[in-house]
XYZ file of C-alpha atoms in Angstrom:
560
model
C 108.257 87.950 113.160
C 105.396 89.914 113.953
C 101.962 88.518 112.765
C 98.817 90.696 111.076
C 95.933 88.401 110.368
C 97.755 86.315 107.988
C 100.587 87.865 107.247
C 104.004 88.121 108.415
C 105.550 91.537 108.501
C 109.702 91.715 107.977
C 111.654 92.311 110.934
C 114.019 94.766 108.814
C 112.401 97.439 111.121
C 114.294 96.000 114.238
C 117.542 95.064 112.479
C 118.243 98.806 111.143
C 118.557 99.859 114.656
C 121.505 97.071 115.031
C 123.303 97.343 112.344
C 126.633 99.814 111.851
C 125.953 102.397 109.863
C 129.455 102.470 107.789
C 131.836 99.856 107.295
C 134.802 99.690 105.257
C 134.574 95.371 105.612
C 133.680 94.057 101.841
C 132.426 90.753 101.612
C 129.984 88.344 99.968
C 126.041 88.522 101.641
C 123.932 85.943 100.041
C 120.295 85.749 100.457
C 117.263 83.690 99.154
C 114.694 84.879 97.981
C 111.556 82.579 97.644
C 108.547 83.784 95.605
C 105.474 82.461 96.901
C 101.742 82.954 97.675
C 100.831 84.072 101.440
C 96.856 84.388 102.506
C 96.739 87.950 104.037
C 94.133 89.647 105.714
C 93.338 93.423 104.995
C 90.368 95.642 104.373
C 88.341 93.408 105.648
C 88.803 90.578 103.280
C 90.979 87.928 102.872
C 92.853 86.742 100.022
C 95.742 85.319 97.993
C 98.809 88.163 98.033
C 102.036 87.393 95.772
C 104.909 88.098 98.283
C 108.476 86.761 98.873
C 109.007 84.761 101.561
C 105.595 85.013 103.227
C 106.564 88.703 103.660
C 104.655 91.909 102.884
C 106.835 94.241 101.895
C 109.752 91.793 101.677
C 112.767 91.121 103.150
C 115.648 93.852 103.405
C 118.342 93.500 101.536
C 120.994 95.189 103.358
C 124.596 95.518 102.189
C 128.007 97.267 102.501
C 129.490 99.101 99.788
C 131.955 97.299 97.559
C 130.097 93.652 98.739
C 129.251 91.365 96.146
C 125.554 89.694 96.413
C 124.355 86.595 95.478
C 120.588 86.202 95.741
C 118.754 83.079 94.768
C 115.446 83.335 93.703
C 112.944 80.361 94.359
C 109.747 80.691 92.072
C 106.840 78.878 93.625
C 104.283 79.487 92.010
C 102.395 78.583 88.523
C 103.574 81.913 86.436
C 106.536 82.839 85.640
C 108.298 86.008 87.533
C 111.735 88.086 87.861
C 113.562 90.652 90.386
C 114.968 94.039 89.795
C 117.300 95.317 91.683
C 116.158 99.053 90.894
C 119.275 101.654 91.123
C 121.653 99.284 91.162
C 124.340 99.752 88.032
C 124.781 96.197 87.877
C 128.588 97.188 86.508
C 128.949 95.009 83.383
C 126.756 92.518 85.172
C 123.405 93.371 83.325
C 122.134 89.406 83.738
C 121.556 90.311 86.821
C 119.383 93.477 86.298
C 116.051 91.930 86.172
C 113.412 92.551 83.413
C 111.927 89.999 81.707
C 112.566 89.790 77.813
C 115.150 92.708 78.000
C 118.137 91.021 80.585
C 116.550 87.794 80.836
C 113.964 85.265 80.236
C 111.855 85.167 83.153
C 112.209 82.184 85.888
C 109.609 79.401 85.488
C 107.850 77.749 87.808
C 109.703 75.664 90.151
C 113.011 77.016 89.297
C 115.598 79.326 90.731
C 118.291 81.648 89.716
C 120.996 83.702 91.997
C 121.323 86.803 90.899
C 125.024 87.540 91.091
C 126.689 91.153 91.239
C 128.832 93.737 93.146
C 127.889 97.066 94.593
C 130.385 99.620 93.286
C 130.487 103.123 93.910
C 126.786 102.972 95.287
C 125.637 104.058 99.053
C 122.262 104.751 100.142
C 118.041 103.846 100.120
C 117.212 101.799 97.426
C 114.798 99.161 96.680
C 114.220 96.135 94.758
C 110.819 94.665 92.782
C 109.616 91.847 90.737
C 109.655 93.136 87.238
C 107.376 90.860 85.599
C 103.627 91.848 84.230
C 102.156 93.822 87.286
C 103.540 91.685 90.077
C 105.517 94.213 91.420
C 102.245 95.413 93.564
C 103.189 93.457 95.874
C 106.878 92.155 95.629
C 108.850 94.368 96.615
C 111.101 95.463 99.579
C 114.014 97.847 100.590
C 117.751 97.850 99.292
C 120.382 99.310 102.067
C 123.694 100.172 101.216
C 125.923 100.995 103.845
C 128.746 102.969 102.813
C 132.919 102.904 103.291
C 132.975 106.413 105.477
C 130.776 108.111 107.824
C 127.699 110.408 106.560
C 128.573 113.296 105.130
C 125.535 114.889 107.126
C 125.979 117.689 109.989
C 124.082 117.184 112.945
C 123.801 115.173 115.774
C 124.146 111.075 116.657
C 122.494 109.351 114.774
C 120.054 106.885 116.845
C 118.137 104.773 114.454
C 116.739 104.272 111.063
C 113.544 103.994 109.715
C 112.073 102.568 106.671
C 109.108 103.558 105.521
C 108.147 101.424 102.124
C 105.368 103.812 100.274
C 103.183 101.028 99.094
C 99.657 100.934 96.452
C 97.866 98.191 94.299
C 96.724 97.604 91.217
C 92.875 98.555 91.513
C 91.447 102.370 92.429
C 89.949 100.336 95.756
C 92.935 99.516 96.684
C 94.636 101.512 99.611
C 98.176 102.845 100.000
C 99.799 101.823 102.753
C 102.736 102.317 105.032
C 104.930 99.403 105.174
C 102.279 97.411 103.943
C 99.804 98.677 106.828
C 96.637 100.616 105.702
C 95.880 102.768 108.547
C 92.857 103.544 110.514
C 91.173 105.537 107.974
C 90.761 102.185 105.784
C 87.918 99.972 107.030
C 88.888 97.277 109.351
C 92.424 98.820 109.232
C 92.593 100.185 113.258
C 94.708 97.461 113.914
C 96.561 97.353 110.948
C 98.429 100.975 111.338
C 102.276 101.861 111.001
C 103.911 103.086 114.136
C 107.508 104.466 114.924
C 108.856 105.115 118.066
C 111.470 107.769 118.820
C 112.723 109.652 121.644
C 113.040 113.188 122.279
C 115.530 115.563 120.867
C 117.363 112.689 119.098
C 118.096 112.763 115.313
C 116.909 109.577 112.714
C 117.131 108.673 109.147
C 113.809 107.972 107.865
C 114.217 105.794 104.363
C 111.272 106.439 102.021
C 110.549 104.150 99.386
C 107.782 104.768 96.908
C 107.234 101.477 95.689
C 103.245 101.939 94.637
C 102.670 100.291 91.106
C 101.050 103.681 89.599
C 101.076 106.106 92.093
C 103.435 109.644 93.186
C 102.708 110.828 96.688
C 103.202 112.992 99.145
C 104.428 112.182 102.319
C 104.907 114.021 105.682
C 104.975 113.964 109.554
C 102.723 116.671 111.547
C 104.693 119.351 113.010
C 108.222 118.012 111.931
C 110.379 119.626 109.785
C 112.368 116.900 107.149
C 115.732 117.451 106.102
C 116.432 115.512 102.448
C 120.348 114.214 102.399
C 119.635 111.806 99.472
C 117.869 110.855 97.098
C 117.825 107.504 94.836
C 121.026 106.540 96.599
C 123.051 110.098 95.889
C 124.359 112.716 98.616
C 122.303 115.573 97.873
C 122.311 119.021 99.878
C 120.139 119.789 102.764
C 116.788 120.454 101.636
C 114.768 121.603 104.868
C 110.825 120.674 104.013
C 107.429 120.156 105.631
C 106.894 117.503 102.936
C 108.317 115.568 99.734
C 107.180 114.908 96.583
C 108.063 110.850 95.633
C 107.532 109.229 92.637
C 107.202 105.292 92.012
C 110.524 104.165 91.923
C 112.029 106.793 93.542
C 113.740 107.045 96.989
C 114.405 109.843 99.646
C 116.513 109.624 102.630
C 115.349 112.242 105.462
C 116.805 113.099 108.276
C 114.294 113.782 111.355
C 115.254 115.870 114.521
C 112.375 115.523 117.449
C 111.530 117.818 119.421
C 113.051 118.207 122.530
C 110.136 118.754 124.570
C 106.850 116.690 122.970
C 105.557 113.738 123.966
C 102.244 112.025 122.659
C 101.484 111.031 118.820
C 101.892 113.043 115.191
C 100.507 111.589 112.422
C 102.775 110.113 109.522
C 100.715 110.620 106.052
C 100.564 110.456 102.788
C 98.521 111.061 100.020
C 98.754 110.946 95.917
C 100.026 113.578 93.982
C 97.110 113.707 90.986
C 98.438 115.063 87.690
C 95.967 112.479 85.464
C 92.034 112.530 84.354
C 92.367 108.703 84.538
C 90.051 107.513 87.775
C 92.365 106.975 90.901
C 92.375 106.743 94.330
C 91.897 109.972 96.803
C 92.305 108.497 100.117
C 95.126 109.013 102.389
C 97.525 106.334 104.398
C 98.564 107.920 108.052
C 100.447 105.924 110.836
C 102.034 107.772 113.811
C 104.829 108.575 115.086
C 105.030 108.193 119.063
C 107.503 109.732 121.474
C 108.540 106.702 124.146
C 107.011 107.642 127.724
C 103.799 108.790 126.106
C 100.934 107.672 127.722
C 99.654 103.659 126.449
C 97.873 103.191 122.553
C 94.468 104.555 123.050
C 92.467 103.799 119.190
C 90.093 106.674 120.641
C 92.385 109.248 120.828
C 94.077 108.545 118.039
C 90.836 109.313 115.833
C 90.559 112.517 117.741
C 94.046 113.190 116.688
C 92.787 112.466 113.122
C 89.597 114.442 113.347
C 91.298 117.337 115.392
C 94.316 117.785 112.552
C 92.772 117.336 109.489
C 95.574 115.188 107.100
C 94.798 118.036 104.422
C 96.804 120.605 106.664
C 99.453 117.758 107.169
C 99.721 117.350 103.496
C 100.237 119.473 99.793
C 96.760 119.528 98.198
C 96.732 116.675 96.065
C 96.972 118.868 92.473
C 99.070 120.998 93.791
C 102.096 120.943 91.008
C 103.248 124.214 92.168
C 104.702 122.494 95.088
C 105.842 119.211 93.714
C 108.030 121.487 91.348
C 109.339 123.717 94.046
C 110.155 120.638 95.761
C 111.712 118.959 92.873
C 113.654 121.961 91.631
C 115.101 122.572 95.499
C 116.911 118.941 95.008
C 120.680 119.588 94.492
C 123.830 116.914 94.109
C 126.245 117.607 97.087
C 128.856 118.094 94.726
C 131.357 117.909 97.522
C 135.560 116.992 97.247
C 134.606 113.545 98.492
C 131.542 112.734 96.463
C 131.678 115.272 93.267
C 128.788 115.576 90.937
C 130.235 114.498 87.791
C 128.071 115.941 84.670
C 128.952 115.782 81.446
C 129.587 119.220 80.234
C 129.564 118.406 76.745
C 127.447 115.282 74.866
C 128.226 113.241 72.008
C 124.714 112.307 71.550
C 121.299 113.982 71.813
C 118.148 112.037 71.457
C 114.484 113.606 72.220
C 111.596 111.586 72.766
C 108.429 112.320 72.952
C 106.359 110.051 75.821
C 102.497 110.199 74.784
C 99.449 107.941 75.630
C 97.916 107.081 72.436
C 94.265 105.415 70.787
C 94.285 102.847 68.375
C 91.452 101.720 66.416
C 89.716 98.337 67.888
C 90.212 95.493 65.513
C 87.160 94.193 63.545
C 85.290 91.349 65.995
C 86.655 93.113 69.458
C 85.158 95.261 72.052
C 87.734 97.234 73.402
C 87.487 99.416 76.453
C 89.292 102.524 75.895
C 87.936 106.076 75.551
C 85.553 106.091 72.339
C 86.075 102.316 72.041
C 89.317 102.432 71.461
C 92.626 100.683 72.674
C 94.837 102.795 75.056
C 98.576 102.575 74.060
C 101.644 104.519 74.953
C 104.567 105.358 72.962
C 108.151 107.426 73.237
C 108.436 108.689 69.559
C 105.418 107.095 68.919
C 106.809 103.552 68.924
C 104.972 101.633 71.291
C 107.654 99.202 72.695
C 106.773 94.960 72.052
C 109.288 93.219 74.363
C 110.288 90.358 72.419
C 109.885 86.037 73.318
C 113.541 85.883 74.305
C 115.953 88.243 76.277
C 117.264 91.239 73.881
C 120.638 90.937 76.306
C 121.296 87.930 75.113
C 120.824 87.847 71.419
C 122.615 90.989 71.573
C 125.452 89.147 73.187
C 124.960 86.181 70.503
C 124.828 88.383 67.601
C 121.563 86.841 67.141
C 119.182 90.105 66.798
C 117.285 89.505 63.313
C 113.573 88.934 64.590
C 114.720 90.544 68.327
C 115.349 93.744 67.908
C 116.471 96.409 65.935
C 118.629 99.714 66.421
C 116.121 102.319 64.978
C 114.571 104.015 67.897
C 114.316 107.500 66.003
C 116.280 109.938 67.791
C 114.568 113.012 67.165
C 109.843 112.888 67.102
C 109.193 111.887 63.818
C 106.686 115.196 63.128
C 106.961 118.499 65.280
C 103.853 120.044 66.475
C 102.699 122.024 69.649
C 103.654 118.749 71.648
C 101.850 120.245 74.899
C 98.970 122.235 73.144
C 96.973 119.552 71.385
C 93.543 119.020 71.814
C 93.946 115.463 74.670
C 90.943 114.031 72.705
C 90.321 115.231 69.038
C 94.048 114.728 68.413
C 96.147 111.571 68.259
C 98.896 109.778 66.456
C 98.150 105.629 66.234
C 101.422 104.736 67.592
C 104.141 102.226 65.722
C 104.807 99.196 67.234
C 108.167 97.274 67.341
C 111.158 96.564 69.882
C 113.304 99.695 68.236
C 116.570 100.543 70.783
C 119.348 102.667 69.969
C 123.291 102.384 70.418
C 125.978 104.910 71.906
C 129.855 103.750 71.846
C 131.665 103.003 75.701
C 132.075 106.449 77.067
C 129.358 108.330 75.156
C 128.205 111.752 77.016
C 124.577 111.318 75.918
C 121.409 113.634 76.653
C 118.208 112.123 76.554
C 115.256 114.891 76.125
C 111.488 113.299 77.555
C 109.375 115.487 75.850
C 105.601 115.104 77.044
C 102.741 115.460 74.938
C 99.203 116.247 75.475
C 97.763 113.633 73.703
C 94.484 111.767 76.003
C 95.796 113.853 79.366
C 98.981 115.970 80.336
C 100.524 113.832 82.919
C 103.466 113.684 84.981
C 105.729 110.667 84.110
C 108.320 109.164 86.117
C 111.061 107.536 84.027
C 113.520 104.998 85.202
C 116.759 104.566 83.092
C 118.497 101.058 84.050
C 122.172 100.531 84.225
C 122.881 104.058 85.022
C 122.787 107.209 87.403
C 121.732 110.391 85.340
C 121.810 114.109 86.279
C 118.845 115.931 85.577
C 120.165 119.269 83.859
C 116.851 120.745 83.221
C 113.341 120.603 83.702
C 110.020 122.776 82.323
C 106.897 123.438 81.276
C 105.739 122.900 77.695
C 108.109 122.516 74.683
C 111.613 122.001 74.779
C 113.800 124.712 72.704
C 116.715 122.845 71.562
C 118.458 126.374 71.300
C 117.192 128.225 73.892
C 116.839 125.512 76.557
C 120.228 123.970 77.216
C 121.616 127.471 78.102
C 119.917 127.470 80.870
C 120.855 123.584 81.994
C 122.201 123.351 85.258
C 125.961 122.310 84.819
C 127.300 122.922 88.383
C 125.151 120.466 91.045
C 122.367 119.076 88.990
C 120.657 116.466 91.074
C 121.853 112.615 90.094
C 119.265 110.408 89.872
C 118.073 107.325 88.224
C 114.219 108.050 88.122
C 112.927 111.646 86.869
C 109.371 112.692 87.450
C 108.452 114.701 83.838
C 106.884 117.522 84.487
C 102.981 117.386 83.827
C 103.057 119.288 80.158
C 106.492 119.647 80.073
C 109.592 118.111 79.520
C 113.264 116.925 81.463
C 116.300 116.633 80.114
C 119.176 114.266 81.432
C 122.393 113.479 80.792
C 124.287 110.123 81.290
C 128.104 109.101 81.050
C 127.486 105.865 79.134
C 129.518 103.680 80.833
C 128.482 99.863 81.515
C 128.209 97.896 78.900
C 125.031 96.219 77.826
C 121.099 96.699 77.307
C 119.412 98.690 79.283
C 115.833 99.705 79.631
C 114.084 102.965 79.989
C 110.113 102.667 81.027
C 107.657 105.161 82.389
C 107.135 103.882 86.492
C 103.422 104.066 86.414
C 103.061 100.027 85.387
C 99.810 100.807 83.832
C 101.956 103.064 81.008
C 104.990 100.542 80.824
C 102.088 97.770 79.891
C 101.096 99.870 77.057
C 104.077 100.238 75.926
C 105.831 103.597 77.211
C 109.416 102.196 76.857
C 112.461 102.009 74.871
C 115.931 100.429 75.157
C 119.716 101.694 74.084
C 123.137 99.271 74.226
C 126.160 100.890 75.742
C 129.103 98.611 73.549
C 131.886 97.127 75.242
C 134.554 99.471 76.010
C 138.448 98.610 74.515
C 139.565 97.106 78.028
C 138.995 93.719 79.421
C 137.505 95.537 82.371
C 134.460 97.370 80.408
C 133.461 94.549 78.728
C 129.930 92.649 79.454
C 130.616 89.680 81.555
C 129.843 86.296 80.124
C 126.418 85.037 80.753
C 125.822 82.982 84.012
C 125.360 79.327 83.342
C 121.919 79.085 85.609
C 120.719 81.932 82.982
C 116.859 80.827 82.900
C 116.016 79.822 79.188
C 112.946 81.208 77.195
């Protein structure tokens, strides 16, 4: 372990570069996970940071393909917590999949439970979080699959890997870091910066992992080209960029060719992508990334190199949506014999929902702090989501849903108007509240539609579907045409995901072979939104075979 004031950083830096990167060995890896208070030092202050295991970001989790995992989680501390295993299926094993009040109840203090599952069918950069209130800020680490055969990329040897965890708090102050390291353009933060060593003319896999609580960004490395081969865990084509778009929850898997001839230090960055009126936080994370037999660390140089290329010709401008759509549009499912992109071509289900910020009226007696002293809410359909005091999972499994939940989520907006047009302030809808979800048969080809609105700001959303994969079949700007639209849905190599950046003012469309059997959540990945209650839920019923039925609750299920 390597030691920053306080803190210990995880070694899973050093262990990629050891480990094989295919295997067709399937076993059981078990792990244990305890969550825990560390004092850390950063920004020149000390304090209290949530963590797991005394590590910021936290440990790998790194796996095989077909493996099952068992990981225990300790809590130790006074408040209650849970871990999602985000883009994992969890293949009729949704106990396992983490969010508090929709899988599970949450652990309490002092207890544990082992999450329990296998890895099917899944190969790649993923990650996992806490998914409790807004601890996932700072719990949170990688996920590694390893998969049965060799990379389906061209190229040269591949030497190493590197992860690079994407990282950004709760407050505007706060700064976004590179595996949980600041950067020398933070104060007190010289010592505190991200470095990864390569050689010349060799060829690496660079993991990102956006795992900021409210945040997209752009990344890149100063005169490097990336190549994308993945993203959120799926074979994609070769995408050859000077930077990437990434949105919370999201993952990309680059590959990175040196240069044959440089030596010296290029600066790693990365910056938000700004889409919201809401305050936030301009600055910029960098680290570097160092060819061995360069001359020794020299702090003065490397603020030269800072001064000398500015990080704003390193980086997209930070509003610049004409590039984060290029980018996103350029992403493409390999679609190859071996790993074939398998979208529905027809649906037996279409739902559209609208996501929209929304004001409510302050109750009588209360100051509240939103815009014109009102309360900020979100909504999809305008039903502001109300997780309920036990785990919708299992009353659904119970039969025990009267006072839980219901299975009225309205499939189409309640009222159509110019959804993208509407005055952000002088209109508004007060949202509905309620824990609404709604329910597709084993096998259903459903579309989802996430229609934004205009209401408060235009905004780009990223949405994260559990239990599933989806392939995004179209994306654009303003109002979806339910006629006109879907012709022009890419059916051939639409990129397979399982979180979608909306389009600021626009809309995305997504289709999903409904497949796994259980509850499963779908929440805006900005934590501020998800808190307000930009969310919904559908059940995927048990299929007519033994083997697509929902497994039978563990017995160390925590209790409500």
């Amino acid at each position: 372990m390597k030691t920053f004031g306080f803190l210990m950083i995880s070694t899973f830096l050093v262990l990629f570069a050891t480990l094989l990167p295919y295997s067709s060995a399937s076993t059981t890896r078990r792990f244990h996970f305890n969550v825990e208070w560390k004092k850390v030092t950063r920004l020149c202050h000390t304090k209290q940071l949530l963590t797991v295991n005394g590590q910021y970001p936290g440990p790998a989790v790194v796996v095989n393909e077909g493996d099952t995992v068992e990981i225990k989680v300790t809590n130790r501390i006074a408040h209650n917590t849970t871990i999602h295993w985000h883009g994992l299926r969890q293949y009729r094993s949704g106990w396992a999949d983490g969010p508090a009040y929709i899988t599970q109840c949450p652990i309490r203090s002092k207890q544990s439970y082992t999450y329990r599952f296998k890895v099917e069918d899944q190969r790649g950069t993923l990650l996992w979080h806490a998914h409790h209130s807004w601890q996932r800020a700072s719990v949170y680490g990688a996920f590694i699959i390893y998969p049965r055969q060799p990379y389906p990329f061209s190229g040269s040897h591949i030497q190493s890997e590197i992860p690079i965890i994407l990282g950004a708090g709760a407050k505007v102050s706060d700064a976004y870091t590179l595996n949980g390291l600041p950067g020398p353009l933070y104060p007190c933060s010289t010592k505190d910066t991200f470095t990864a060593n390569v050689d010349a003319g060799k060829t690496y896999i660079l993991r990102i992992i956006n795992a900021a609580l409210n945040n997209e960004l752009f990344f890149a490395i100063s005169n490097h080209t990336l190549t994308v081969v993945e993203v959120d865990a799926v074979y994609t084509k070769p995408v050859h960029t000077k930077a990437i778009m990434i949105a919370p929850g999201q993952t990309t898997t680059l590959l990175l060719r040196t240069n044959h001839l440089s030596d010296g230090e290029f600066l790693i960055a990365a910056t938000p992508y700004v889409t919201s009126v809401f305050p936030f936080n301009n600055s910029t994370t960098v680290g570097f990334l160092r060819y061995n037999k360069s001359k020794p660390v020299n702090h003065l140089n490397r603020r030269r190199l800072i001064t000398t290329l500015s990080t704003r010709s390193v980086l997209p401008d930070m509003l610049d949506t004409k590039f984060a759509t290029r980018f996103s549009d350029s992403i493409k499912s390999l679609g190859s014999a071996e790993y074939p992109c398998k979208v529905p071509t027809a649906i037996d289900k279409r739902v559209i929902t609208t996501i929209s910020l929304n004001l409510q009226n302050c109750p009588d007696n209360q100051t509240c702090s939103g815009y014109d002293g009102k309360r900020f809410f979100a909504s999809m359909n305008n039903v502001s989501f109300i997780r309920p005091p036990i785990s919708i999972l299992e009353s659904y499994y119970k039969k025990k849903s009267r006072g839980v939940f219901t299975l009225d989520f309205p499939e189409k907006p309640p009222s159509r108007f110019d959804f993208t047009g509407v005055d952000p302030v002088s209109e508004n809808m007060n949202t509905e509240f309620g824990t609404k979800l709604f329910e597709v048969d084993f096998g259903a080809r459903l579309e989802i539609v996430f229609q934004g609105t205009s209401f408060l700001n235009i905004e780009n959303h990223p949405l994260h579907v559990h239990g599933h994969n989806f392939f995004v079949v179209g994306r654009g700007f303003g109002n979806f045409d339910e006629e006109k639209d879907p012709e022009k849905y890419n059916l051939v190599d639409p990129p397979e995901r399982n979180t979608i950046a909306v389009p600021t003012g626009g809309w995305a469309a997504i289709r999903i072979n409904a497949d796994n059997p259980g509850v499963w959540f779908i929440h805006c990945h900005l934590e501020q939104h998800t808190s307000w209650g930009l969310a919904m839920g559908f059940i995927v019923k048990d299929g007519p075979l033994p083997s697509q039925t929902l497994l039978r609750p563990p017995r160390d299920l925590p209790k409500c």
